[in-house]
Amino acid sequence: MSRLLFNVHVWSKFEGRSRTILNGMYMRTWRRVYGQPRYGKCSASDYQVRVALQVPSLDCLMRQRRLVYLSRLACSDHEALWALLMQRSSVGEMLPWVRLVLNDLRIVKAHVSALSLLPDPFDDCSQYWMAARNHPNEWRCIVRRYFTP
């Protein structure tokens, strides 16, 4: 699995054909573990397979990895990196990867009660950055609490 998903969390775009191909390979592995490979008669959906095996969806896994990677970036303690990540284009758009991370933070915040007191990440993401930077082990535990099959 690590070869299949190596550094996918740093992609700035995770949708379309590339996501479909990766999800197909990811689910092929779990279907074989479940005992229902796709090439035979299959009665279970991908969701049912993931629920039965208690494994996260590919999107959940990528979300967790991106947020753990955010902590690693924050711990590098380069102030210029924070400035670069907060950079906006001439029309006011965020960098695509930053938009993905902020979206991830918003989704995880809705599912994990430990983040409920923090503001919406699109309004103020500095508190998330500080939490990820100052408490990397706790941050990793919080992010891993988020699970969707």
mmCIF file of C-alpha atoms in Angstrom:
data_model
loop_
_atom_site.group_PDB
_atom_site.id
_atom_site.type_symbol
_atom_site.label_atom_id
_atom_site.label_comp_id
_atom_site.label_asym_id
_atom_site.label_seq_id
_atom_site.Cartn_x
_atom_site.Cartn_y
_atom_site.Cartn_z
ATOM 1 C CA MET A 1 0.000 0.000 0.000
ATOM 2 C CA SER A 2 2.847 2.401 0.765
ATOM 3 C CA ARG A 3 4.167 2.145 -2.810
ATOM 4 C CA LEU A 4 0.757 2.789 -4.282
ATOM 5 C CA LEU A 5 0.115 5.878 -2.160
ATOM 6 C CA PHE A 6 3.680 7.213 -1.888
ATOM 7 C CA ASN A 7 3.545 11.023 -1.597
ATOM 8 C CA VAL A 8 -0.003 11.270 -2.974
ATOM 9 C CA HIS A 9 -0.780 13.593 -0.050
ATOM 10 C CA VAL A 10 1.404 16.315 -1.581
ATOM 11 C CA TRP A 11 -0.516 16.395 -4.863
ATOM 12 C CA SER A 12 -2.266 19.721 -5.337
ATOM 13 C CA LYS A 13 -5.150 18.095 -7.197
ATOM 14 C CA PHE A 14 -6.707 14.810 -6.102
ATOM 15 C CA GLU A 15 -9.704 14.192 -8.304
ATOM 16 C CA GLY A 16 -10.693 12.861 -11.693
ATOM 17 C CA ARG A 17 -8.966 10.034 -13.488
ATOM 18 C CA SER A 18 -5.906 9.817 -11.226
ATOM 19 C CA ARG A 19 -8.089 9.474 -8.126
ATOM 20 C CA THR A 20 -10.288 6.872 -9.829
ATOM 21 C CA ILE A 21 -7.275 4.765 -10.807
ATOM 22 C CA LEU A 22 -5.754 4.951 -7.321
ATOM 23 C CA ASN A 23 -9.079 4.116 -5.687
ATOM 24 C CA GLY A 24 -9.478 1.127 -8.010
ATOM 25 C CA MET A 25 -6.084 -0.243 -6.992
ATOM 26 C CA TYR A 26 -6.714 0.544 -3.317
ATOM 27 C CA MET A 27 -10.066 -1.231 -3.336
ATOM 28 C CA ARG A 28 -8.705 -4.175 -5.342
ATOM 29 C CA THR A 29 -6.352 -4.871 -2.449
ATOM 30 C CA TRP A 30 -9.118 -4.685 0.159
ATOM 31 C CA ARG A 31 -11.501 -6.755 -1.959
ATOM 32 C CA ARG A 32 -8.934 -9.546 -2.096
ATOM 33 C CA VAL A 33 -8.578 -9.425 1.670
ATOM 34 C CA TYR A 34 -12.379 -9.506 1.940
ATOM 35 C CA GLY A 35 -12.525 -12.514 -0.379
ATOM 36 C CA GLN A 36 -14.498 -10.886 -3.184
ATOM 37 C CA PRO A 37 -12.182 -9.785 -5.984
ATOM 38 C CA ARG A 38 -13.807 -7.660 -8.698
ATOM 39 C CA TYR A 39 -13.246 -10.168 -11.512
ATOM 40 C CA GLY A 40 -15.689 -12.659 -10.018
ATOM 41 C CA LYS A 41 -19.332 -12.255 -9.087
ATOM 42 C CA CYS A 42 -19.345 -9.488 -6.520
ATOM 43 C CA SER A 43 -22.197 -8.807 -4.132
ATOM 44 C CA ALA A 44 -20.593 -6.136 -1.934
ATOM 45 C CA SER A 45 -19.962 -2.481 -2.811
ATOM 46 C CA ASP A 46 -16.672 -0.758 -2.055
ATOM 47 C CA TYR A 47 -18.314 0.903 0.935
ATOM 48 C CA GLN A 48 -19.572 -2.418 2.313
ATOM 49 C CA VAL A 49 -16.089 -3.925 1.951
ATOM 50 C CA ARG A 50 -14.481 -1.010 3.805
ATOM 51 C CA VAL A 51 -17.076 -1.145 6.595
ATOM 52 C CA ALA A 52 -16.657 -4.899 7.015
ATOM 53 C CA LEU A 53 -12.861 -4.621 7.156
ATOM 54 C CA GLN A 54 -12.927 -1.353 9.128
ATOM 55 C CA VAL A 55 -10.559 0.428 6.741
ATOM 56 C CA PRO A 56 -10.779 4.104 5.794
ATOM 57 C CA SER A 57 -11.803 5.370 2.399
ATOM 58 C CA LEU A 58 -9.034 6.617 0.137
ATOM 59 C CA ASP A 59 -10.198 10.205 0.676
ATOM 60 C CA CYS A 60 -10.086 9.762 4.458
ATOM 61 C CA LEU A 61 -6.591 8.299 4.250
ATOM 62 C CA MET A 62 -5.324 11.144 2.052
ATOM 63 C CA ARG A 63 -6.952 13.701 4.352
ATOM 64 C CA GLN A 64 -5.167 12.189 7.367
ATOM 65 C CA ARG A 65 -1.841 12.095 5.552
ATOM 66 C CA ARG A 66 -2.126 15.692 4.334
ATOM 67 C CA LEU A 67 -2.860 16.948 7.854
ATOM 68 C CA VAL A 68 -0.008 14.947 9.400
ATOM 69 C CA TYR A 69 2.236 16.355 6.662
ATOM 70 C CA LEU A 70 1.001 19.841 7.575
ATOM 71 C CA SER A 71 2.314 19.216 11.085
ATOM 72 C CA ARG A 72 5.686 18.149 9.711
ATOM 73 C CA LEU A 73 5.845 21.341 7.651
ATOM 74 C CA ALA A 74 4.849 23.470 10.637
ATOM 75 C CA CYS A 75 7.509 21.815 12.813
ATOM 76 C CA SER A 76 10.206 22.718 10.301
ATOM 77 C CA ASP A 77 9.928 26.195 11.858
ATOM 78 C CA HIS A 78 10.565 28.234 8.719
ATOM 79 C CA GLU A 79 8.622 31.465 8.962
ATOM 80 C CA ALA A 80 9.007 31.941 5.203
ATOM 81 C CA LEU A 81 7.077 28.712 4.659
ATOM 82 C CA TRP A 82 4.043 30.092 6.510
ATOM 83 C CA ALA A 83 4.205 33.214 4.352
ATOM 84 C CA LEU A 84 4.492 31.120 1.193
ATOM 85 C CA LEU A 85 1.514 28.947 2.107
ATOM 86 C CA MET A 86 -0.608 32.038 2.807
ATOM 87 C CA GLN A 87 0.313 33.532 -0.571
ATOM 88 C CA ARG A 88 -2.592 34.392 -2.859
ATOM 89 C CA SER A 89 -2.755 34.868 -6.593
ATOM 90 C CA SER A 90 -3.455 38.211 -8.226
ATOM 91 C CA VAL A 91 -7.176 37.396 -8.203
ATOM 92 C CA GLY A 92 -7.113 36.421 -4.511
ATOM 93 C CA GLU A 93 -7.079 32.631 -4.860
ATOM 94 C CA MET A 94 -5.135 30.402 -2.487
ATOM 95 C CA LEU A 95 -2.610 27.854 -3.651
ATOM 96 C CA PRO A 96 -4.419 24.632 -4.672
ATOM 97 C CA TRP A 97 -2.705 22.475 -2.020
ATOM 98 C CA VAL A 98 -3.511 25.009 0.705
ATOM 99 C CA ARG A 99 -7.150 25.015 -0.392
ATOM 100 C CA LEU A 100 -7.154 21.202 -0.115
ATOM 101 C CA VAL A 101 -5.662 21.346 3.397
ATOM 102 C CA LEU A 102 -8.128 23.982 4.576
ATOM 103 C CA ASN A 103 -10.973 21.904 3.193
ATOM 104 C CA ASP A 104 -9.543 18.877 5.029
ATOM 105 C CA LEU A 105 -9.367 20.874 8.252
ATOM 106 C CA ARG A 106 -12.984 21.934 7.867
ATOM 107 C CA ILE A 107 -14.120 18.323 7.337
ATOM 108 C CA VAL A 108 -12.048 16.925 10.205
ATOM 109 C CA LYS A 109 -13.216 19.749 12.504
ATOM 110 C CA ALA A 110 -16.821 18.692 11.845
ATOM 111 C CA HIS A 111 -16.054 15.082 12.851
ATOM 112 C CA VAL A 112 -13.570 15.449 15.716
ATOM 113 C CA SER A 113 -14.790 17.178 18.871
ATOM 114 C CA ALA A 114 -11.256 18.143 19.963
ATOM 115 C CA LEU A 115 -11.219 20.766 17.187
ATOM 116 C CA SER A 116 -14.733 22.108 17.749
ATOM 117 C CA LEU A 117 -13.591 25.233 19.624
ATOM 118 C CA LEU A 118 -11.283 26.396 16.850
ATOM 119 C CA PRO A 119 -12.576 28.859 14.234
ATOM 120 C CA ASP A 120 -13.370 27.870 10.670
ATOM 121 C CA PRO A 121 -10.022 27.225 8.949
ATOM 122 C CA PHE A 122 -10.924 29.440 5.986
ATOM 123 C CA ASP A 123 -11.427 32.353 8.416
ATOM 124 C CA ASP A 124 -8.327 31.811 10.579
ATOM 125 C CA CYS A 125 -5.990 28.878 10.030
ATOM 126 C CA SER A 126 -3.201 30.177 12.286
ATOM 127 C CA GLN A 127 -4.552 28.334 15.347
ATOM 128 C CA TYR A 128 -4.468 25.028 13.437
ATOM 129 C CA TRP A 129 -0.902 25.786 12.309
ATOM 130 C CA MET A 130 0.169 26.524 15.887
ATOM 131 C CA ALA A 131 -1.526 23.377 17.232
ATOM 132 C CA ALA A 132 0.141 21.249 14.550
ATOM 133 C CA ARG A 133 3.491 22.939 15.187
ATOM 134 C CA ASN A 134 3.533 23.052 18.982
ATOM 135 C CA HIS A 135 1.899 19.672 19.645
ATOM 136 C CA PRO A 136 2.788 17.334 16.739
ATOM 137 C CA ASN A 137 2.116 14.063 18.605
ATOM 138 C CA GLU A 138 -1.262 15.233 19.883
ATOM 139 C CA TRP A 139 -2.066 16.628 16.435
ATOM 140 C CA ARG A 140 -1.345 13.235 14.874
ATOM 141 C CA CYS A 141 -3.656 11.555 17.411
ATOM 142 C CA ILE A 142 -6.426 14.078 16.739
ATOM 143 C CA VAL A 143 -6.133 13.624 12.979
ATOM 144 C CA ARG A 144 -6.187 9.834 13.290
ATOM 145 C CA ARG A 145 -9.496 10.051 15.196
ATOM 146 C CA TYR A 146 -11.100 11.140 11.957
ATOM 147 C CA PHE A 147 -12.317 8.004 10.200
ATOM 148 C CA THR A 148 -14.791 7.479 7.396
ATOM 149 C CA PRO A 149 -15.168 4.092 5.710
#
